[in-house]
Amino acid sequence: MKEEKTMTSAEAIVECLNREQISKVFCVPGESYLPVMDAIKKRQNIELISARHEGGASFMAEGYAKASGKPGVVLATRGVGASNLTIGVHTAYQDSTPMVVLLGQVHSGFRGREGFQEVDLEAFLRPISKWVAEIREPPRTAELVQRAFRIARTGRPGPVVLSLPEDVLKQTSSMVFQKAPVKIPKPKLSDSQIQDILDLLKGADRPVIIAGGGIVASGAEASLRTFAEKNDIPVLAAFRRHDVYPNDSIHYVGHLGLGLDRGVKETVQRADVILAVGTRLSEVTTQDYSLIQPWQKLIHIDISYDTLGTSFAPDVGCVADAKESLHSLNALSLNRTWEEWRKERRLVYERTLTSRDETLNGQIIGHLQATVPEDTIITNDAGNFAGWLHSFFQFRKDRTYIGPTSGAMGYGLPAAIGAKLASSTKKVVSLSGDGGFMMTMQELETAVRYHIPVISIVFNNRMYGTIRMHQEMHYPGEVIGTELGQVPFHEWANKVGAKGFYVKTASRFREVLEEALQIDGPVLIEIEEDRERISVGATIDQIRERHMEEE
C-alpha cells in the first residue's frame, strides 16, 4: 500500500524516519541541512543527538544500530562533515552494520565550481558504502530514502549514503510513501543444500562451528545454541563477535581474534569439517587467511553472495539467513555427537583463562566480570588493552558486546553512548586506551549534556601501545612517534560535568566500579597502566629479548 502527501523534501525525509520507527538521530549541525533539523524538531518522537565531532556522531549511530537492531541514522554537512564521519561509515561497512547517512550538499546551481565545502560525495563514499545516491528531483525524495533503508537492512547489512543538495530540501512536491517499514527477506536453505551439509557433517570426526555477526543480525543465537547442544559440536566466535555464543557454555571453545592463543588456533587447524555461519571469514578471524587449509571441508552459510568464496572456496556454499538455516538443520538429526572432541577443545579454552590474575589488567577484567550485571553491554576501542578483555572476559548473555572489527580508534566511548540510548535499562561500560580515547573524548561532554550514564574505563600508559609493540618486535629499542604525554583524564572528566576517578590498583578499581554503577550520570575511571606490560603475552623487555635470540 502507498500513501501520497504534499510536503518539502526535508519533511519527507523525516516522515520516512518516522515510518521506519527511528527514534534517535545523531549529528553535528550544519547549515546545509537546516530544513531537516527543523523538520525533526517538529516531531515529538524523534530525538536529535548533537555530538562534538562527526566521527563521534557516526560511531554513536553505529553503536546504536548494533545495540538496537535498527539502522543508525547520522547527519552531517557537505564535504568537511562528510570527511570527518567516514571513519564510522567504514566501521559500519566492515562490521555489516545497517546505517543511513544523510549528508548536506552544496546548492545544485553551484555544483562543479568547487563551491564552499564542495565534494563529490557519491564518488568519495562509494568504496566504503553499500549504496550512495543524491536526491536531485524532489518528488523522488521518499522513494530514495525508503530505498536507502531497504538496502541498509537487507542482504548483508551496511551503510548507505544520501546526498542532500540544500536547495532541494526546501522544495515542495507530492511525495509517495510506502506505508509499512522495510521487511527483511529471510532466504532458506534448499533441500539439496541441507542434504549436502548433513552428508559432510555426518562424515566428520572433528567438526567446529565458526559463528559470526550474521547470527546476531538474524537473531539466531538460540537456534545456534540448540544446534551445537543437540549435536555436541564446539563453537568458536569470529573476531569481535564474542556474544554470539555464551562463553561459559561447555560448547564454547574460544574467540578467533588478535594474539590468538595457540591452543584455540589448534582447534581450527585440527578440525576436518568447518561450519561457518554468518561470518565473512575475515583476515583476523582466519589469522591472515591462513587458518583454513585445502584438506579441510568448509560449509559456508551467509546472507551475501559476495561473501562466499571471497576468502576461501567452500565445499558447500549457501546464501541464506542464519536463523532460517539453523532452524532447518535443527529439524533434522545427524545421529552423531562429538562429545570427546568437544570436551577436549573446551578444556584447551578453559586453560587460557588461568593466567588472568597474573597482571594488573587481567585482575581489572576479573573485577569487571565479578561486579557488573551479566546483561551489561561492553564496548571497546582499538588497542592492546583490549587483549585482556578478549582473553578473559566471559560474555554470557546475547547482545552484550559491541566492538569494531575494523579496528577503529576512538570507537569505545561514542559507541557506548549509542548503545546506552538503544538499551536504557542496561549498564553500558566502554574500555579504551589513552591514545584512542583522546580521539573522541570530547563526546563525554555529549553524554553529560544529554544525561547518558555510561562508564568509560581508560587504560593510560602514555603511549600508542599496539604500535609500540610492533615497533619493539621489528625495531627493538628504536622508539619513535609512539610516546605520548601525561593527560589527567579523570580531572578533565570532572571539569566537563562527569564523575572522574583515578586508580592504580585492582582492589581500588573494584571499589570505584561498585560506586560508579550507582551513579546516575557519566563516569570515567582512569587506570594507571603498567607501561612495561605491553600485551597479554609479553613485556617490552621480553619482546626485545626474543628479537635478540632470533638474530
Short mmCIF file of C-alpha atoms in Angstrom, two decimals, residues 42-548:
data_model
loop_
_atom_site.label_atom_id
_atom_site.label_comp_id
_atom_site.label_asym_id
_atom_site.label_seq_id
_atom_site.Cartn_x
_atom_site.Cartn_y
_atom_site.Cartn_z
CA LYS A 42 8.57 19.33 14.86
CA ARG A 43 8.43 15.58 15.57
CA GLN A 44 7.87 14.63 19.20
CA ASN A 45 9.00 11.03 18.71
CA ILE A 46 12.45 11.66 17.14
CA GLU A 47 15.33 12.93 19.29
CA LEU A 48 18.30 14.67 17.71
CA ILE A 49 21.61 13.95 19.49
CA SER A 50 24.13 16.69 18.67
CA ALA A 51 27.70 15.42 19.06
CA ARG A 52 31.01 17.26 19.34
CA HIS A 53 32.56 15.70 16.19
CA GLU A 54 31.16 13.95 13.15
CA GLY A 55 33.40 10.93 13.78
CA GLY A 56 31.89 10.63 17.24
CA ALA A 57 28.37 11.05 15.85
CA SER A 58 28.89 8.27 13.29
CA PHE A 59 30.32 5.94 15.95
CA MET A 60 27.27 6.68 18.12
CA ALA A 61 24.96 5.78 15.25
CA GLU A 62 26.91 2.58 14.57
CA GLY A 63 26.87 1.53 18.22
CA TYR A 64 23.17 2.38 18.45
CA ALA A 65 22.46 0.18 15.43
CA LYS A 66 24.33 -2.78 16.90
CA ALA A 67 22.54 -2.49 20.23
CA SER A 68 19.06 -1.83 18.85
CA GLY A 69 18.99 -3.91 15.68
CA LYS A 70 17.64 -0.83 13.88
CA PRO A 71 19.56 1.27 11.36
CA GLY A 72 21.67 4.00 12.89
CA VAL A 73 20.97 7.40 11.33
CA VAL A 74 23.59 10.16 11.22
CA LEU A 75 23.58 13.59 9.59
CA ALA A 76 26.47 15.86 8.69
CA THR A 77 27.21 18.77 6.43
CA ARG A 78 28.86 18.78 2.99
CA GLY A 79 32.49 17.86 2.35
CA VAL A 80 34.07 18.71 5.70
CA GLY A 81 31.42 17.00 7.80
CA ALA A 82 31.31 14.05 5.46
CA SER A 83 35.09 13.68 5.65
CA ASN A 84 35.00 13.61 9.43
CA LEU A 85 32.32 10.93 9.69
CA THR A 86 33.83 8.49 7.19
CA ILE A 87 35.52 6.50 9.97
CA GLY A 88 32.09 5.47 11.23
CA VAL A 89 30.92 4.64 7.71
CA HIS A 90 33.95 2.41 7.16
CA THR A 91 33.37 0.74 10.52
CA ALA A 92 29.73 0.04 9.62
CA TYR A 93 30.84 -1.33 6.23
CA GLN A 94 33.36 -3.80 7.67
CA ASP A 95 31.11 -4.68 10.62
CA SER A 96 27.99 -5.19 8.46
CA THR A 97 26.05 -2.63 10.49
CA PRO A 98 22.92 -1.03 9.00
CA MET A 99 23.35 2.73 8.86
CA VAL A 100 21.73 5.55 6.89
CA VAL A 101 23.99 8.56 6.37
CA LEU A 102 22.31 11.83 5.30
CA LEU A 103 24.75 14.47 4.11
CA GLY A 104 24.03 18.08 3.26
CA GLN A 105 25.35 19.12 -0.14
CA VAL A 106 26.02 22.44 -1.85
CA HIS A 107 23.28 24.16 -3.86
CA SER A 108 22.58 22.35 -7.13
CA GLY A 109 23.32 25.52 -9.09
CA PHE A 110 26.81 25.77 -7.57
CA ARG A 111 27.98 22.26 -8.38
CA GLY A 112 31.15 21.77 -10.41
CA ARG A 113 32.64 25.16 -9.45
CA GLU A 114 34.48 23.95 -6.33
CA GLY A 115 31.86 25.68 -4.23
CA PHE A 116 32.21 26.17 -0.50
CA GLN A 117 32.91 22.74 1.07
CA GLU A 118 32.00 21.00 -2.20
CA VAL A 119 32.96 17.34 -2.57
CA ASP A 120 31.57 14.76 -4.97
CA LEU A 121 30.03 12.74 -2.13
CA GLU A 122 28.93 9.88 -4.37
CA ALA A 123 32.47 9.26 -5.64
CA PHE A 124 34.01 9.93 -2.23
CA LEU A 125 31.95 7.47 -0.20
CA ARG A 126 31.08 4.77 -2.74
CA PRO A 127 34.07 2.48 -1.91
CA ILE A 128 33.01 2.17 1.77
CA SER A 129 29.23 2.10 1.35
CA LYS A 130 26.64 -0.36 0.12
CA TRP A 131 24.94 2.34 -1.92
CA VAL A 132 25.36 6.07 -2.48
CA ALA A 133 22.92 8.40 -4.22
CA GLU A 134 21.88 12.03 -4.43
CA ILE A 135 18.35 13.39 -4.29
CA ARG A 136 18.13 15.59 -7.37
CA GLU A 137 14.37 15.53 -8.08
CA PRO A 138 12.24 16.46 -5.04
CA PRO A 139 9.31 14.15 -5.96
CA ARG A 140 11.68 11.16 -5.60
CA THR A 141 12.74 12.00 -2.04
CA ALA A 142 10.55 9.45 -0.26
CA GLU A 143 11.36 6.77 -2.81
CA LEU A 144 15.12 7.19 -2.37
CA VAL A 145 15.08 7.47 1.43
CA GLN A 146 12.92 4.37 1.81
CA ARG A 147 15.14 2.59 -0.69
CA ALA A 148 18.15 3.58 1.41
CA PHE A 149 16.65 1.91 4.48
CA ARG A 150 15.85 -1.20 2.47
CA ILE A 151 19.40 -1.51 1.16
CA ALA A 152 20.94 -0.81 4.59
CA ARG A 153 18.95 -3.61 6.25
CA THR A 154 18.62 -6.35 3.63
CA GLY A 155 21.21 -8.85 2.44
CA ARG A 156 24.48 -8.19 4.21
CA PRO A 157 23.61 -5.05 6.23
CA GLY A 158 25.75 -1.96 5.84
CA PRO A 159 25.90 1.82 5.47
CA VAL A 160 24.13 3.74 2.71
CA VAL A 161 24.63 7.41 1.94
CA LEU A 162 22.24 10.03 0.56
CA SER A 163 23.50 13.41 -0.59
CA LEU A 164 21.01 16.26 0.03
CA PRO A 165 21.51 19.45 -2.05
CA GLU A 166 20.40 22.33 0.16
CA ASP A 167 18.08 23.85 -2.44
CA VAL A 168 16.26 20.53 -2.98
CA LEU A 169 15.47 20.22 0.74
CA LYS A 170 13.25 23.32 0.65
CA GLN A 171 11.24 22.41 -2.44
CA THR A 172 7.65 21.18 -2.06
CA SER A 173 6.33 18.24 -4.07
CA SER A 174 3.82 15.44 -3.97
CA MET A 175 5.57 12.52 -2.21
CA VAL A 176 4.60 8.87 -2.43
CA PHE A 177 5.40 6.72 0.62
CA GLN A 178 5.35 3.01 1.27
CA LYS A 179 3.08 2.65 4.29
CA ALA A 180 4.91 -0.18 6.04
CA PRO A 181 8.58 -0.18 7.14
CA VAL A 182 11.11 -2.40 5.39
CA LYS A 183 10.57 -6.14 5.73
CA ILE A 184 13.80 -8.11 5.64
CA PRO A 185 13.85 -11.17 3.34
CA LYS A 186 14.86 -14.43 5.06
CA PRO A 187 16.12 -16.84 2.37
CA LYS A 188 16.19 -20.51 3.36
CA LEU A 189 18.41 -23.46 2.52
CA SER A 190 17.24 -25.65 -0.33
CA ASP A 191 16.61 -29.36 0.26
CA SER A 192 19.72 -30.27 -1.71
CA GLN A 193 21.88 -27.85 0.30
CA ILE A 194 20.57 -29.29 3.56
CA GLN A 195 21.44 -32.78 2.37
CA ASP A 196 24.95 -31.71 1.31
CA ILE A 197 25.54 -30.13 4.73
CA LEU A 198 24.27 -33.21 6.57
CA ASP A 199 26.45 -35.51 4.44
CA LEU A 200 29.60 -33.55 5.27
CA LEU A 201 28.82 -33.31 8.99
CA LYS A 202 27.90 -36.99 9.29
CA GLY A 203 31.30 -37.87 7.85
CA ALA A 204 33.20 -35.58 10.20
CA ASP A 205 35.42 -36.69 13.07
CA ARG A 206 36.30 -33.21 14.37
CA PRO A 207 33.74 -30.60 13.29
CA VAL A 208 33.71 -27.00 14.53
CA ILE A 209 31.37 -24.06 14.09
CA ILE A 210 32.69 -20.55 13.43
CA ALA A 211 29.87 -18.12 14.25
CA GLY A 212 29.89 -14.50 13.11
CA GLY A 213 27.85 -11.34 13.22
CA GLY A 214 25.20 -12.78 10.90
CA ILE A 215 24.00 -14.86 13.85
CA VAL A 216 23.29 -11.70 15.84
CA ALA A 217 21.85 -9.81 12.85
CA SER A 218 19.28 -12.54 12.20
CA GLY A 219 18.52 -13.20 15.88
CA ALA A 220 19.82 -16.76 15.57
CA GLU A 221 21.60 -17.06 18.93
CA ALA A 222 19.06 -19.51 20.41
CA SER A 223 18.98 -21.58 17.21
CA LEU A 224 22.76 -21.83 17.23
CA ARG A 225 22.75 -23.00 20.85
CA THR A 226 20.16 -25.65 20.02
CA PHE A 227 22.20 -26.94 17.09
CA ALA A 228 25.50 -27.03 18.99
CA GLU A 229 23.98 -28.69 22.07
CA LYS A 230 21.94 -31.20 20.12
CA ASN A 231 24.99 -32.40 18.18
CA ASP A 232 27.73 -31.65 20.73
CA ILE A 233 29.78 -29.52 18.32
CA PRO A 234 32.31 -26.95 19.60
CA VAL A 235 31.67 -23.29 18.71
CA LEU A 236 34.19 -20.52 18.07
CA ALA A 237 33.33 -16.82 17.85
CA ALA A 238 34.59 -14.84 14.87
CA PHE A 239 36.70 -11.74 15.54
CA ARG A 240 34.94 -9.36 17.94
CA ARG A 241 31.70 -11.33 17.90
CA HIS A 242 32.16 -12.61 21.47
CA ASP A 243 28.49 -12.55 22.43
CA VAL A 244 27.40 -14.79 19.58
CA TYR A 245 27.51 -17.77 21.97
CA PRO A 246 27.60 -17.92 25.81
CA ASN A 247 31.27 -18.05 26.75
CA ASP A 248 30.55 -20.10 29.87
CA SER A 249 28.85 -22.86 27.86
CA ILE A 250 30.58 -26.22 27.60
CA HIS A 251 30.33 -25.88 23.81
CA TYR A 252 32.17 -22.55 23.55
CA VAL A 253 35.85 -23.06 22.73
CA GLY A 254 37.26 -19.60 22.05
CA HIS A 255 37.44 -16.35 20.16
CA LEU A 256 39.32 -16.05 16.86
CA GLY A 257 40.95 -12.69 17.40
CA LEU A 258 44.26 -10.85 17.60
CA GLY A 259 47.00 -12.54 19.61
CA LEU A 260 45.20 -15.86 19.22
CA ASP A 261 46.09 -18.50 21.81
CA ARG A 262 47.96 -21.43 20.29
CA GLY A 263 45.52 -23.99 21.68
CA VAL A 264 42.45 -22.17 20.33
CA LYS A 265 44.15 -21.85 16.97
CA GLU A 266 44.82 -25.58 17.02
CA THR A 267 41.08 -26.23 17.42
CA VAL A 268 40.50 -24.87 13.93
CA GLN A 269 43.67 -26.38 12.49
CA ARG A 270 42.69 -29.89 13.60
CA ALA A 271 39.05 -29.66 12.51
CA ASP A 272 38.13 -31.74 9.47
CA VAL A 273 34.79 -30.01 8.80
CA ILE A 274 34.20 -26.30 9.45
CA LEU A 275 30.68 -24.90 9.52
CA ALA A 276 31.00 -21.11 9.12
CA VAL A 277 27.71 -19.28 9.72
CA GLY A 278 27.17 -15.55 9.30
CA THR A 279 30.86 -14.66 9.02
CA ARG A 280 32.91 -13.31 6.16
CA LEU A 281 35.95 -15.24 7.45
CA SER A 282 37.93 -12.03 7.76
CA GLU A 283 41.69 -11.53 7.87
CA VAL A 284 41.79 -11.51 11.68
CA THR A 285 39.32 -14.38 12.16
CA THR A 286 41.39 -16.59 9.85
CA GLN A 287 44.79 -15.30 11.00
CA ASP A 288 45.84 -13.65 7.76
CA TYR A 289 43.75 -16.07 5.69
CA SER A 290 46.00 -18.95 6.77
CA LEU A 291 43.83 -20.84 9.26
CA ILE A 292 41.70 -22.94 6.89
CA GLN A 293 43.57 -25.45 4.75
CA PRO A 294 42.59 -27.12 1.43
CA TRP A 295 42.23 -30.56 3.05
CA GLN A 296 39.52 -29.29 5.41
CA LYS A 297 35.87 -29.33 4.32
CA LEU A 298 34.22 -25.90 4.52
CA ILE A 299 30.48 -25.30 4.78
CA HIS A 300 29.83 -21.57 4.48
CA ILE A 301 26.38 -20.07 5.10
CA ASP A 302 25.98 -16.33 4.67
CA ILE A 303 23.33 -13.86 3.60
CA SER A 304 25.51 -12.37 0.84
CA TYR A 305 26.59 -13.85 -2.49
CA ASP A 306 29.67 -11.63 -2.37
CA THR A 307 30.89 -13.21 0.87
CA LEU A 308 31.01 -16.80 -0.36
CA GLY A 309 34.36 -17.70 -1.86
CA THR A 310 35.98 -14.34 -1.19
CA SER A 311 38.35 -15.69 1.47
CA PHE A 312 38.04 -19.46 0.98
CA ALA A 313 36.23 -21.54 -1.62
CA PRO A 314 33.52 -23.52 0.21
CA ASP A 315 32.74 -27.17 -0.40
CA VAL A 316 29.13 -26.24 0.28
CA GLY A 317 28.25 -22.55 -0.10
CA CYS A 318 24.77 -21.33 0.78
CA VAL A 319 23.23 -17.88 0.50
CA ALA A 320 20.70 -17.97 3.31
CA ASP A 321 19.60 -16.33 6.54
CA ALA A 322 21.45 -17.73 9.56
CA LYS A 323 18.35 -18.25 11.70
CA GLU A 324 16.36 -19.91 8.92
CA SER A 325 19.33 -22.14 8.09
CA LEU A 326 19.83 -23.34 11.65
CA HIS A 327 16.08 -23.83 12.05
CA SER A 328 16.11 -26.15 9.03
CA LEU A 329 19.13 -28.07 10.31
CA ASN A 330 17.64 -28.38 13.80
CA ALA A 331 14.58 -30.07 12.34
CA LEU A 332 16.74 -32.98 11.20
CA SER A 333 19.01 -35.41 13.00
CA LEU A 334 22.67 -36.08 12.36
CA ASN A 335 22.55 -39.21 14.52
CA ARG A 336 26.04 -38.33 15.70
CA THR A 337 27.64 -36.36 18.51
CA TRP A 338 31.24 -35.38 19.11
CA GLU A 339 31.38 -35.29 22.91
CA GLU A 340 35.03 -36.26 23.38
CA TRP A 341 36.26 -33.80 20.75
CA ARG A 342 34.14 -31.03 22.23
CA LYS A 343 35.36 -31.77 25.80
CA GLU A 344 38.98 -31.73 24.67
CA ARG A 345 38.68 -28.37 22.95
CA ARG A 346 36.69 -26.81 25.78
CA LEU A 347 39.41 -27.83 28.24
CA VAL A 348 42.01 -26.19 26.00
CA TYR A 349 40.00 -22.98 26.03
CA GLU A 350 39.48 -23.06 29.82
CA ARG A 351 43.24 -23.29 30.31
CA THR A 352 43.64 -19.94 28.57
CA LEU A 353 41.70 -18.32 31.42
CA THR A 354 44.03 -19.45 34.20
CA SER A 355 46.58 -16.65 33.71
CA ARG A 356 44.05 -13.86 34.16
CA ASP A 357 45.23 -12.71 37.59
CA GLU A 358 48.93 -12.56 36.69
CA THR A 359 48.76 -8.93 35.51
CA LEU A 360 47.05 -5.75 36.70
CA ASN A 361 44.91 -5.56 33.57
CA GLY A 362 43.90 -9.20 33.97
CA GLN A 363 42.81 -8.51 37.55
CA ILE A 364 40.88 -5.45 36.34
CA ILE A 365 38.95 -7.65 33.89
CA GLY A 366 38.34 -10.17 36.68
CA HIS A 367 36.80 -7.47 38.88
CA LEU A 368 34.77 -6.17 35.92
CA GLN A 369 33.42 -9.69 35.39
CA ALA A 370 32.54 -10.12 39.06
CA THR A 371 30.93 -6.71 39.52
CA VAL A 372 28.82 -5.69 36.52
CA PRO A 373 25.43 -7.32 35.80
CA GLU A 374 25.54 -10.14 33.26
CA ASP A 375 23.48 -8.17 30.75
CA THR A 376 25.90 -5.21 30.81
CA ILE A 377 26.90 -4.06 27.33
CA ILE A 378 30.67 -3.79 26.90
CA THR A 379 32.18 -1.68 24.13
CA ASN A 380 35.84 -1.34 23.38
CA ASP A 381 38.20 0.86 21.45
CA ALA A 382 41.11 -0.45 19.39
CA GLY A 383 44.37 -1.12 21.20
CA ASN A 384 46.41 -3.72 23.07
CA PHE A 385 44.44 -3.11 26.29
CA ALA A 386 41.55 -4.94 24.58
CA GLY A 387 43.62 -8.12 24.55
CA TRP A 388 42.84 -8.65 28.24
CA LEU A 389 39.12 -8.13 27.64
CA HIS A 390 39.09 -10.51 24.68
CA SER A 391 41.12 -13.14 26.50
CA PHE A 392 39.49 -13.17 29.92
CA PHE A 393 36.00 -11.63 30.00
CA GLN A 394 33.16 -14.14 29.73
CA PHE A 395 30.23 -12.84 27.66
CA ARG A 396 27.30 -14.91 28.91
CA LYS A 397 24.26 -13.10 27.51
CA ASP A 398 23.13 -12.22 23.98
CA ARG A 399 23.84 -8.73 22.65
CA THR A 400 26.28 -7.69 25.35
CA TYR A 401 29.37 -6.87 23.27
CA ILE A 402 29.99 -4.10 20.74
CA GLY A 403 33.43 -3.69 19.19
CA PRO A 404 34.87 -2.53 15.86
CA THR A 405 36.05 -5.35 13.59
CA SER A 406 37.52 -2.51 11.53
CA GLY A 407 39.94 -1.76 14.38
CA ALA A 408 38.89 1.90 14.51
CA MET A 409 40.43 4.00 17.27
CA GLY A 410 38.14 6.39 19.14
CA TYR A 411 35.24 3.95 18.94
CA GLY A 412 34.67 2.87 22.54
CA LEU A 413 33.08 5.92 24.21
CA PRO A 414 30.77 7.14 21.40
CA ALA A 415 29.67 3.57 20.65
CA ALA A 416 28.80 3.20 24.33
CA ILE A 417 26.72 6.37 24.17
CA GLY A 418 24.81 4.99 21.18
CA ALA A 419 24.37 1.62 22.87
CA LYS A 420 23.02 3.21 26.06
CA LEU A 421 20.48 5.23 24.09
CA ALA A 422 19.33 1.98 22.48
CA SER A 423 19.30 -0.02 25.75
CA SER A 424 18.35 2.37 28.53
CA THR A 425 17.75 -0.35 31.14
CA LYS A 426 21.19 -1.93 30.76
CA LYS A 427 24.50 -0.80 32.18
CA VAL A 428 26.99 0.18 29.46
CA VAL A 429 30.75 0.17 30.00
CA SER A 430 33.40 1.21 27.47
CA LEU A 431 37.08 0.31 27.54
CA SER A 432 39.72 2.48 25.85
CA GLY A 433 43.41 3.14 25.80
CA ASP A 434 44.62 6.69 26.28
CA GLY A 435 45.55 7.02 22.60
CA GLY A 436 42.16 6.02 21.23
CA PHE A 437 40.17 7.69 23.99
CA MET A 438 41.66 11.09 23.29
CA MET A 439 40.47 10.90 19.67
CA THR A 440 36.82 11.14 20.73
CA MET A 441 36.97 12.03 24.43
CA GLN A 442 35.02 15.24 23.72
CA GLU A 443 31.92 13.06 23.42
CA LEU A 444 31.96 12.63 27.20
CA GLU A 445 30.51 16.15 27.26
CA THR A 446 27.77 14.91 24.89
CA ALA A 447 26.96 12.20 27.43
CA VAL A 448 26.85 14.82 30.19
CA ARG A 449 24.65 17.20 28.16
CA TYR A 450 22.09 14.50 27.34
CA HIS A 451 22.45 12.79 30.72
CA ILE A 452 23.56 9.44 29.27
CA PRO A 453 25.00 7.32 32.12
CA VAL A 454 27.89 5.38 30.62
CA ILE A 455 31.03 4.21 32.41
CA SER A 456 34.25 4.81 30.48
CA ILE A 457 37.37 2.93 31.59
CA VAL A 458 40.62 4.41 30.25
CA PHE A 459 43.86 2.42 30.44
CA ASN A 460 46.58 5.08 30.47
CA ASN A 461 50.14 4.04 29.64
CA ARG A 462 51.04 7.26 27.81
CA MET A 463 51.79 5.58 24.51
CA TYR A 464 50.29 4.16 21.36
CA GLY A 465 50.71 0.68 22.79
CA THR A 466 49.83 -1.53 19.83
CA ILE A 467 52.20 0.33 17.51
CA ARG A 468 54.89 0.38 20.20
CA MET A 469 54.60 -3.42 20.47
CA HIS A 470 55.13 -3.84 16.72
CA GLN A 471 57.93 -1.28 16.89
CA GLU A 472 59.69 -3.35 19.54
CA MET A 473 59.15 -6.54 17.54
CA HIS A 474 60.73 -5.16 14.36
CA TYR A 475 62.97 -2.32 15.58
CA PRO A 476 63.67 -3.12 19.26
CA GLY A 477 64.69 -0.10 21.31
CA GLU A 478 64.23 2.28 18.38
CA VAL A 479 61.28 4.22 19.72
CA ILE A 480 59.81 6.97 17.57
CA GLY A 481 56.35 8.52 17.40
CA THR A 482 54.67 6.24 19.92
CA GLU A 483 55.37 8.10 23.18
CA LEU A 484 52.51 10.27 24.48
CA GLY A 485 52.29 12.92 27.19
CA GLN A 486 50.50 12.73 30.51
CA VAL A 487 46.83 13.69 30.37
CA PRO A 488 44.82 13.76 33.63
CA PHE A 489 41.67 12.25 32.14
CA HIS A 490 39.88 11.92 35.50
CA GLU A 491 40.39 15.62 36.24
CA TRP A 492 39.15 16.61 32.79
CA ALA A 493 36.07 14.41 33.25
CA ASN A 494 35.18 16.29 36.44
CA LYS A 495 35.56 19.62 34.66
CA VAL A 496 33.03 18.73 31.92
CA GLY A 497 30.45 17.54 34.44
CA ALA A 498 31.13 13.80 34.61
CA LYS A 499 32.48 11.94 37.64
CA GLY A 500 36.17 11.11 37.33
CA PHE A 501 38.20 8.54 39.27
CA TYR A 502 41.91 7.66 39.21
CA VAL A 503 43.10 4.20 40.26
CA LYS A 504 46.43 2.40 40.40
CA THR A 505 45.46 -0.95 41.93
CA ALA A 506 42.97 -3.68 41.09
CA SER A 507 41.38 -3.58 44.53
CA ARG A 508 40.80 0.16 44.27
CA PHE A 509 39.32 -0.35 40.80
CA ARG A 510 36.72 -2.72 42.20
CA GLU A 511 35.71 -0.20 44.89
CA VAL A 512 35.41 2.57 42.31
CA LEU A 513 33.49 0.39 39.86
CA GLU A 514 30.93 -0.53 42.52
CA GLU A 515 30.46 3.17 43.23
CA ALA A 516 30.28 4.04 39.53
CA LEU A 517 27.46 1.57 38.96
CA GLN A 518 25.34 3.54 41.44
CA ILE A 519 25.96 6.94 39.83
CA ASP A 520 23.19 8.27 37.60
CA GLY A 521 25.42 10.01 35.08
CA PRO A 522 28.60 9.59 33.00
CA VAL A 523 31.63 8.22 34.82
CA LEU A 524 35.29 7.99 33.79
CA ILE A 525 37.73 5.64 35.52
CA GLU A 526 41.36 6.29 34.64
CA ILE A 527 43.72 3.37 35.30
CA GLU A 528 47.46 3.94 35.61
CA GLU A 529 48.65 1.09 33.42
CA ASP A 530 51.95 -0.78 33.64
CA ARG A 531 53.96 0.64 30.72
CA GLU A 532 56.26 -2.35 30.61
CA ARG A 533 53.40 -4.86 30.22
CA ILE A 534 52.74 -4.04 26.58
CA SER A 535 50.44 -7.02 25.80
CA VAL A 536 48.77 -10.04 27.35
CA GLY A 537 51.60 -12.30 26.27
CA ALA A 538 54.76 -10.25 26.72
CA THR A 539 56.56 -7.28 28.28
CA ILE A 540 58.69 -4.85 26.30
CA ASP A 541 61.87 -6.46 27.64
CA GLN A 542 60.66 -9.93 26.66
CA ILE A 543 59.92 -8.78 23.10
CA ARG A 544 63.41 -7.31 22.83
CA GLU A 545 64.99 -10.49 24.20
CA ARG A 546 63.12 -12.62 21.67
CA HIS A 547 64.40 -10.43 18.85
CA MET A 548 67.98 -10.80 20.06
#
